[in-house]
Structures are given as structure tokens and as C-alpha cells.
Amino acid sequence: MKKRLFLSAGVLALCAVAASALAQDNKFRIGLILPMTGQQATTGRQIEAAVRLYMAQNGDTVAGKKIELILKDDTSIPDVTKRLAQELVVNDKVNVLAGFGITPSALATAPIATQSKTPLVVMAAATSSITQASPYVVRTSFTLAQAAVAMGDWAPKNGIKKVVTLVSDYGPGIDAEKYFKERFILSGGQVSESLRVPMRNPDFAPFLQKVRDLKPDALFVFVPSGAGAAVMKQFLERGMDKAGIKLIGTGDVTDDDQLNDMGNGALGVVTSHHYSAAHPSALNKKFVDAFAKANKGLRPNFMAVGGYDGMRVIYEALRATKGQGGGDALLAAMKGQIFESPRGPMFIDAQTRDVVQNIYLRKVEKKDGQLYNVEFDVIKDVKDPGKSQ
Ligand code: VNL
């Protein structure tokens, strides 16, 4: 018994030595947790491609540290995300956690960031409350509140008085519904019904039938990236456009990952969002071209830009801390970063650790034979409206 105790103490000591050797080697480890399979796989594919592009363009050595990317597939199951994060922190000694395709995955992992003092860079998930779940969360994606408020202001000024809302029934959908509704009603709009569809394996048909019967001026939609094409298809199949019902929403529904395959029925759909592959800047053109070249012609969507900018925030924090900082120093160096993204100007609000950025109004148009979200108006430097309460 004594001997066994002694042995396990020895093993433990060895582990501790190995762990501290790992922590002091010349590597900087990024634990990237993404949904690479399952319902949210397109989000994982887009972000992984963008992260690898950023590394290819900016090198894999920063402030004398070799960047090591450790990619894990959480299949968008929050319990799996959390377990993977724990393993990455304890076994791999990652310096930063990044990725997080959906809100429940980010929320499940936030306590691990807090306990281990590890910065957690949210590249996709977009419910306002995520940054409040841990002081170590930094976000480079967007919030649904940011995008939905812009549509709530635009719609009533453009002949849309009566709306039905249809959202995915979880964090970002509930935020989209709330912030759209609040602004829309403030300008005299009327929301006749608010419908919520299950997040997993949604069937939009019965909901769309209901919308058709209610005959609003427009249907406001939020569905997560990857589900937009199914909504569009069923909207058109039911002849809702011909019945005079417009489709509006946050830009998740006309996601650049799927938009070009949605067909001409998508023409004219107006959405509000922070990123379009058609954003007319030199930097974005370079980004879109390089991304397509490295990925068999794939067009980057708003998930990709969240991943790309997330890497920028991590690289610059490592540079600013000269490769010597722990989690707290890295976090401090992430706060307040200001730079030009392919989406336009953005910064990380030092108080909230959330992204401040332009929100654009865009209309689906054909350009060079392809469907794009063409920006026609902008609301500058939008802070997350979900932080004011
Ligand atoms: C979320 C928000 C996910 C917006 C999305 O696609 C999206 C989220 C996967 O916070 O879960 O488009």
C-alpha cells in the first residue's frame, strides 16, 4: 500500500515536471474547438479554412513562439465542447481557447476559461450574454442584437408595417426576435406573431404555412448559418413571395456559404449583417480571392471572417506581450485592439470584450452571374445593444 502510494506520488511528480516543461517550451498553443461534423459542419469548415489562411499569410512564428494549432471537433454538442476544452487546458496546456460554433458550446465552456485564466476567443457564437459568462471571453464574430436592431429600423421606413418573426428557438434566435421587435414596434411597426422553430433538425413547413395564412408585409427570419437555404427553398415553394410577403432577416439567412446556390428566387432579399463577401474594400477583395484560391473556389462567409479576425487578435496579443505573457496579460492585450478587417473597421471594446463594428444593409443581387449580398447602407461603429441593460 505504502509502495503504491509512493509510486503514484512519483508518477504525479513526473507529470508535473512534464507539464511545466510543456508550458515553458517555445510553443504557443491554440485549442481550436469547432463543429467539423454534424448540423453545423459548414461553420467549422469555414472557420478552419480562415484560421489556416491567416497562419499561411502571417507565418507560424510570433514573438519567438511557434504557433501550434490543435483542432478538435465538438460536433456542436455543448458537453463535448466542454470536455474538449478541459482536456486542451489540462493536458495540452493551450494558451488560448478559440472557435465555438454555437452559443450553447461557448456558454458551457466559459467556466473553464475563468477557472484556468485562459482567454476564450469566440469566433462564431453570437448571443449577447456570452461575453458576460466569463471575464476571459473575447468575441470577434457579432451579436444578433447588433444586426437585428438595424433591420428593426430599416423595415418600417421601407413600407413594411406588419411582420411575423420566425427564429431558431435558442439564444441567438431569442435575441434576434427581441431586438428586432423592440425597434420595429418603436417605429410604429406591428408584429402579428412570433414563431420559434427547434434548433436541431427544424421542419420549417408548418411554420411557413402559418405565415402564409397570416399574410404579413414581411417575414423576419433568424436561422443559424447553414439553415438559410432550406428556409429560402420552402419560402419560395409555398409561393410566399408571389403572395406579396417579403423575406427579411439578419444576414445568417442569406449566408455567403449557400447564397449562390439559392437561385434567382433569392434576388431582392434585404438583410442586415456585419459581413458580405461582396464588401467593396481592397482588403476584402484580397481576403476573398486568397480564401477561394486556398479552398477550391469556396466563398468565405461571416463565420470565416470571425475566424480570420480572431487569429489576428490572438497574434497581436502574443506580439504585444512579447511571447512572455500568461492568460491575464494576453487578455489585456486583446482588449481595445482596433484594426481593419475584411468586414470593415472593427474594435474589441475593452470594457465588454465584445466586437464593435459597422452593420450593413444589403440586398441580394446578381454580380458577374453570381448571387451576392450587395451593401447599400451602413450604420457605423455599432456596439452590442444587448449590453445596455
Ligand atoms: C449562432 C449565431 C450560430 C448565429 C450561428 O450559426 C449563427 C449561435 C451556426 O450563437 O449559436 O449564424
XYZ file of C-alpha atoms and ligand atoms in Angstrom:
401
model
C 0.000 0.000 0.000
C 2.751 2.356 1.050
C 4.728 1.472 -2.055
C 1.772 2.119 -4.320
C 1.174 5.496 -2.723
C 4.824 6.324 -3.177
C 4.685 5.258 -6.811
C 1.651 7.311 -7.659
C 3.214 10.322 -5.972
C 6.250 9.751 -8.166
C 4.122 9.498 -11.267
C 2.359 12.669 -10.263
C 5.647 14.484 -9.794
C 6.777 13.315 -13.207
C 3.531 14.584 -14.702
C 4.033 17.957 -13.068
C 7.564 18.176 -14.480
C 6.326 17.212 -17.938
C 3.509 19.742 -17.692
C 5.757 22.607 -16.682
C 8.239 21.643 -19.406
C 5.325 21.804 -21.838
C 4.329 25.193 -20.519
C 7.836 26.572 -20.830
C 8.713 25.259 -24.271
C 8.839 27.579 -27.194
C 5.367 26.843 -28.394
C 2.179 28.827 -28.242
C -0.805 26.524 -28.382
C -4.227 27.461 -29.695
C -7.002 24.989 -28.906
C -9.494 25.458 -31.734
C -12.839 23.792 -30.995
C -15.272 23.718 -33.904
C -18.217 21.709 -35.195
C -16.440 19.843 -38.033
C -19.234 17.259 -38.416
C -22.979 17.291 -37.813
C -25.541 20.027 -38.372
C -23.079 22.936 -38.008
C -20.238 21.429 -40.064
C -20.173 24.286 -42.597
C -19.351 26.686 -39.771
C -16.395 24.538 -38.735
C -15.165 24.199 -42.301
C -15.339 27.962 -42.916
C -13.568 28.897 -39.688
C -10.856 26.259 -40.011
C -10.119 27.430 -43.565
C -9.904 31.067 -42.442
C -7.648 30.256 -39.474
C -5.285 28.291 -41.713
C -5.297 31.097 -44.281
C -4.369 33.633 -41.616
C -1.478 31.435 -40.498
C -0.297 30.853 -44.071
C -0.303 34.603 -44.701
C 1.246 35.681 -41.395
C 3.626 32.854 -40.593
C 3.535 30.440 -37.685
C 6.145 32.124 -35.509
C 5.199 35.164 -33.434
C 7.431 36.854 -30.823
C 9.767 33.864 -30.957
C 6.976 31.377 -30.276
C 5.945 28.682 -32.678
C 2.177 28.641 -33.068
C 0.688 25.198 -32.724
C -2.931 24.790 -33.739
C -4.804 21.924 -32.084
C -8.150 21.400 -33.829
C -10.948 19.442 -32.114
C -14.386 18.544 -33.449
C -17.137 19.104 -30.863
C -19.944 18.058 -33.283
C -21.766 21.102 -31.797
C -22.683 19.165 -28.631
C -22.013 21.508 -25.657
C -20.961 18.709 -23.249
C -18.372 17.613 -25.796
C -17.141 21.187 -26.261
C -16.661 21.494 -22.522
C -14.817 18.175 -22.165
C -12.527 19.002 -25.090
C -11.754 22.418 -23.606
C -10.887 20.811 -20.279
C -8.531 18.353 -21.976
C -6.924 21.097 -24.034
C -6.280 23.191 -20.942
C -5.140 20.378 -18.615
C -3.291 18.028 -20.974
C -2.167 20.198 -23.868
C -1.633 23.368 -21.820
C -3.145 25.548 -24.518
C -2.541 29.288 -24.162
C -5.822 30.242 -25.812
C -9.147 28.533 -26.490
C -10.863 29.564 -29.722
C -13.693 28.688 -32.110
C -17.161 27.928 -30.643
C -19.692 27.413 -33.431
C -22.859 27.785 -31.385
C -23.932 29.653 -28.262
C -24.536 26.592 -26.028
C -20.956 25.420 -26.713
C -19.483 28.805 -25.764
C -21.628 29.055 -22.610
C -20.733 25.514 -21.496
C -17.013 26.293 -21.798
C -16.917 29.772 -20.249
C -16.397 28.455 -16.648
C -13.268 26.586 -17.799
C -11.822 29.811 -19.200
C -12.499 31.529 -15.877
C -11.054 28.756 -13.687
C -7.906 28.336 -15.773
C -7.500 32.042 -16.656
C -7.372 31.130 -20.340
C -8.582 33.661 -22.928
C -11.507 32.232 -24.900
C -11.920 33.784 -28.346
C -15.453 33.340 -29.676
C -15.228 33.290 -33.476
C -18.838 32.336 -34.293
C -21.418 32.212 -31.492
C -23.442 35.423 -31.277
C -25.788 35.624 -28.275
C -25.148 38.870 -26.364
C -24.784 37.196 -22.957
C -21.745 35.061 -23.902
C -19.211 37.780 -23.078
C -20.787 38.094 -19.634
C -20.376 34.375 -18.898
C -16.637 34.802 -18.226
C -14.243 37.768 -17.968
C -11.900 35.745 -20.236
C -14.265 35.754 -23.237
C -13.356 37.958 -26.217
C -15.620 37.971 -29.289
C -14.680 38.517 -32.945
C -17.983 37.433 -34.548
C -21.030 39.636 -33.962
C -24.192 39.751 -31.914
C -27.696 39.162 -33.177
C -28.782 42.281 -31.295
C -26.309 44.354 -33.383
C -27.712 43.024 -36.642
C -31.412 42.866 -35.701
C -31.685 46.472 -34.492
C -30.573 47.707 -37.924
C -33.370 45.730 -39.595
C -35.896 46.911 -36.994
C -35.063 50.492 -38.031
C -34.914 49.880 -41.766
C -38.128 47.877 -42.312
C -40.755 50.426 -41.152
C -39.075 53.150 -43.211
C -39.422 50.974 -46.284
C -43.100 50.173 -46.401
C -43.047 47.167 -44.060
C -45.665 47.715 -41.357
C -46.810 44.214 -40.390
C -44.313 41.442 -39.687
C -44.252 37.860 -38.475
C -40.969 36.781 -36.867
C -39.580 33.268 -37.222
C -36.464 32.370 -35.246
C -34.473 29.372 -34.185
C -35.505 28.636 -30.594
C -32.310 29.290 -28.617
C -30.044 32.172 -27.540
C -29.298 33.971 -30.818
C -32.856 33.496 -32.135
C -34.372 34.864 -28.954
C -32.001 37.876 -29.100
C -32.827 38.476 -32.779
C -36.564 38.351 -32.082
C -36.324 40.650 -29.061
C -34.128 43.354 -30.593
C -35.860 43.361 -33.971
C -39.281 43.586 -32.355
C -38.344 46.341 -29.908
C -37.049 48.650 -32.641
C -39.710 47.771 -35.164
C -42.548 48.478 -32.736
C -40.872 51.712 -31.621
C -41.224 52.989 -35.200
C -44.908 52.047 -35.420
C -44.495 48.539 -36.810
C -46.754 45.690 -35.791
C -45.619 42.126 -35.046
C -48.633 39.881 -35.516
C -46.960 36.637 -34.429
C -43.598 35.438 -33.130
C -42.781 31.871 -34.125
C -39.885 29.782 -32.818
C -38.636 26.638 -34.515
C -36.492 23.961 -32.852
C -32.757 24.472 -33.263
C -31.998 20.808 -34.029
C -33.435 19.304 -37.240
C -36.025 22.019 -37.837
C -39.006 21.497 -40.134
C -39.989 24.933 -41.407
C -43.052 23.792 -43.374
C -45.815 24.110 -40.745
C -44.438 27.471 -39.601
C -44.296 28.861 -43.131
C -47.850 27.693 -43.808
C -48.958 29.682 -40.775
C -47.080 32.760 -42.025
C -48.805 32.450 -45.383
C -52.198 32.440 -43.713
C -51.300 35.496 -41.601
C -50.230 37.449 -44.736
C -47.812 39.952 -43.179
C -45.894 42.509 -45.276
C -42.744 40.623 -44.393
C -41.361 37.597 -42.591
C -38.352 38.362 -40.383
C -36.101 35.308 -40.058
C -33.136 34.229 -37.971
C -31.749 30.748 -38.507
C -28.135 29.756 -37.804
C -25.607 29.571 -40.609
C -26.288 26.503 -42.733
C -30.087 26.542 -42.418
C -30.788 29.526 -44.684
C -31.071 27.594 -47.941
C -33.798 25.322 -46.513
C -35.827 28.341 -45.375
C -35.435 30.043 -48.744
C -36.442 26.910 -50.650
C -39.612 26.358 -48.655
C -40.476 30.062 -48.691
C -40.385 30.028 -52.483
C -42.064 26.613 -52.860
C -45.043 27.925 -50.896
C -45.252 30.932 -53.229
C -44.911 33.333 -50.301
C -43.090 35.893 -52.465
C -45.881 35.754 -55.036
C -48.397 36.261 -52.220
C -46.665 39.594 -51.546
C -44.738 38.531 -48.425
C -41.177 39.826 -48.309
C -38.374 37.887 -46.664
C -36.149 39.949 -44.363
C -33.752 38.995 -41.604
C -30.246 39.075 -40.266
C -27.637 38.042 -42.835
C -27.464 34.497 -41.472
C -30.332 33.555 -43.801
C -28.545 34.713 -46.985
C -25.262 33.222 -45.784
C -22.486 33.553 -48.389
C -21.708 29.851 -47.897
C -25.052 28.934 -49.522
C -26.359 32.068 -51.216
C -25.123 31.395 -54.721
C -26.992 28.079 -54.828
C -30.299 29.548 -53.651
C -31.346 30.576 -57.162
C -32.958 33.711 -58.544
C -35.798 33.494 -56.024
C -33.368 34.999 -53.515
C -32.926 38.168 -55.597
C -34.039 41.290 -53.759
C -33.959 39.820 -50.236
C -32.790 42.523 -47.813
C -30.844 41.601 -44.682
C -28.670 43.347 -42.097
C -25.243 41.988 -41.146
C -21.612 42.759 -40.414
C -20.038 40.881 -43.307
C -20.629 40.304 -47.004
C -18.170 38.602 -49.347
C -19.060 41.487 -51.683
C -17.876 44.161 -49.196
C -16.177 46.653 -51.507
C -12.743 47.133 -49.943
C -9.289 46.251 -51.245
C -8.592 44.205 -48.110
C -11.777 42.172 -48.521
C -11.123 41.504 -52.179
C -7.706 40.165 -51.246
C -9.229 38.033 -48.489
C -11.979 36.577 -50.695
C -9.536 35.788 -53.517
C -6.949 34.174 -51.242
C -9.638 32.197 -49.403
C -11.108 30.890 -52.676
C -7.667 30.029 -54.016
C -6.750 28.022 -50.932
C -10.122 26.227 -50.775
C -11.152 25.113 -54.289
C -13.144 28.249 -55.016
C -15.064 28.353 -51.710
C -16.521 31.756 -50.872
C -15.849 32.929 -47.299
C -18.910 33.710 -45.191
C -19.331 35.666 -41.948
C -18.052 32.678 -39.961
C -14.787 32.729 -41.898
C -14.238 36.405 -41.164
C -14.848 35.781 -37.443
C -12.120 33.119 -37.512
C -9.699 35.227 -39.524
C -10.059 38.243 -37.239
C -9.914 36.018 -34.166
C -6.468 34.878 -35.266
C -5.435 38.498 -35.766
C -6.481 39.305 -32.202
C -4.519 36.298 -30.863
C -1.382 37.011 -32.943
C -1.290 40.687 -31.954
C -1.814 39.874 -28.275
C 1.101 37.441 -28.417
C 3.241 40.055 -30.161
C 2.297 42.786 -27.677
C 3.210 40.550 -24.722
C 6.496 39.575 -26.429
C 5.621 35.918 -26.084
C 6.065 36.115 -22.304
C 2.533 36.727 -21.087
C 0.188 34.346 -19.313
C -3.571 34.339 -19.738
C -4.188 37.642 -17.973
C -1.535 39.516 -19.971
C -2.837 38.060 -23.240
C -6.382 39.016 -22.329
C -5.311 42.584 -21.535
C -3.576 42.785 -24.921
C -6.703 41.590 -26.710
C -8.860 44.302 -25.165
C -9.026 47.502 -27.148
C -7.483 46.140 -30.353
C -8.567 48.238 -33.312
C -7.968 47.284 -36.925
C -9.324 46.962 -40.439
C -10.995 43.605 -41.033
C -12.259 42.279 -44.383
C -15.682 43.293 -42.964
C -14.579 46.922 -42.458
C -13.274 48.690 -39.338
C -13.708 46.855 -36.039
C -12.513 47.010 -32.473
C -12.661 44.985 -29.299
C -14.400 47.108 -26.669
C -12.067 46.980 -23.656
C -14.982 47.177 -21.208
C -17.232 44.489 -22.667
C -14.631 42.454 -24.661
C -17.214 42.412 -27.435
C -16.794 43.472 -31.054
C -17.812 46.975 -32.162
C -18.336 47.170 -35.915
C -20.350 48.504 -38.842
C -23.666 46.874 -39.646
C -24.639 46.986 -43.309
C -27.976 46.764 -45.057
C -27.626 44.533 -48.083
C -29.771 43.335 -50.932
C -29.275 40.094 -52.871
C -28.220 40.992 -56.416
C -26.514 39.297 -59.308
C -22.921 40.315 -59.975
C -20.883 38.596 -62.676
C -23.521 35.876 -62.828
C -23.341 35.123 -59.100
C -25.627 35.991 -56.200
C -24.204 38.358 -53.588
C -25.349 40.409 -50.605
C -24.663 43.876 -52.022
C -24.296 46.524 -49.323
C -26.359 49.693 -49.854
C -26.313 51.386 -46.437
C -24.231 51.322 -43.266
C -24.676 52.030 -39.561
C -21.221 52.776 -38.242
C -19.458 51.529 -35.108
C -22.360 49.605 -33.610
C -21.838 48.430 -30.018
C -23.763 45.395 -28.842
C -27.212 46.750 -27.849
C -27.558 43.679 -25.605
C -25.046 45.155 -23.126
C -27.016 48.230 -22.094
C -29.247 46.536 -19.510
C -25.068 31.263 -33.661
C -25.416 32.533 -34.097
C -24.782 30.269 -34.615
C -25.507 32.812 -35.466
C -24.868 30.557 -35.962
O -24.601 29.641 -36.934
C -25.251 31.830 -36.383
C -25.008 30.941 -32.231
C -24.074 28.376 -36.626
O -24.757 31.853 -31.424
O -25.238 29.750 -31.883
O -25.367 32.075 -37.707
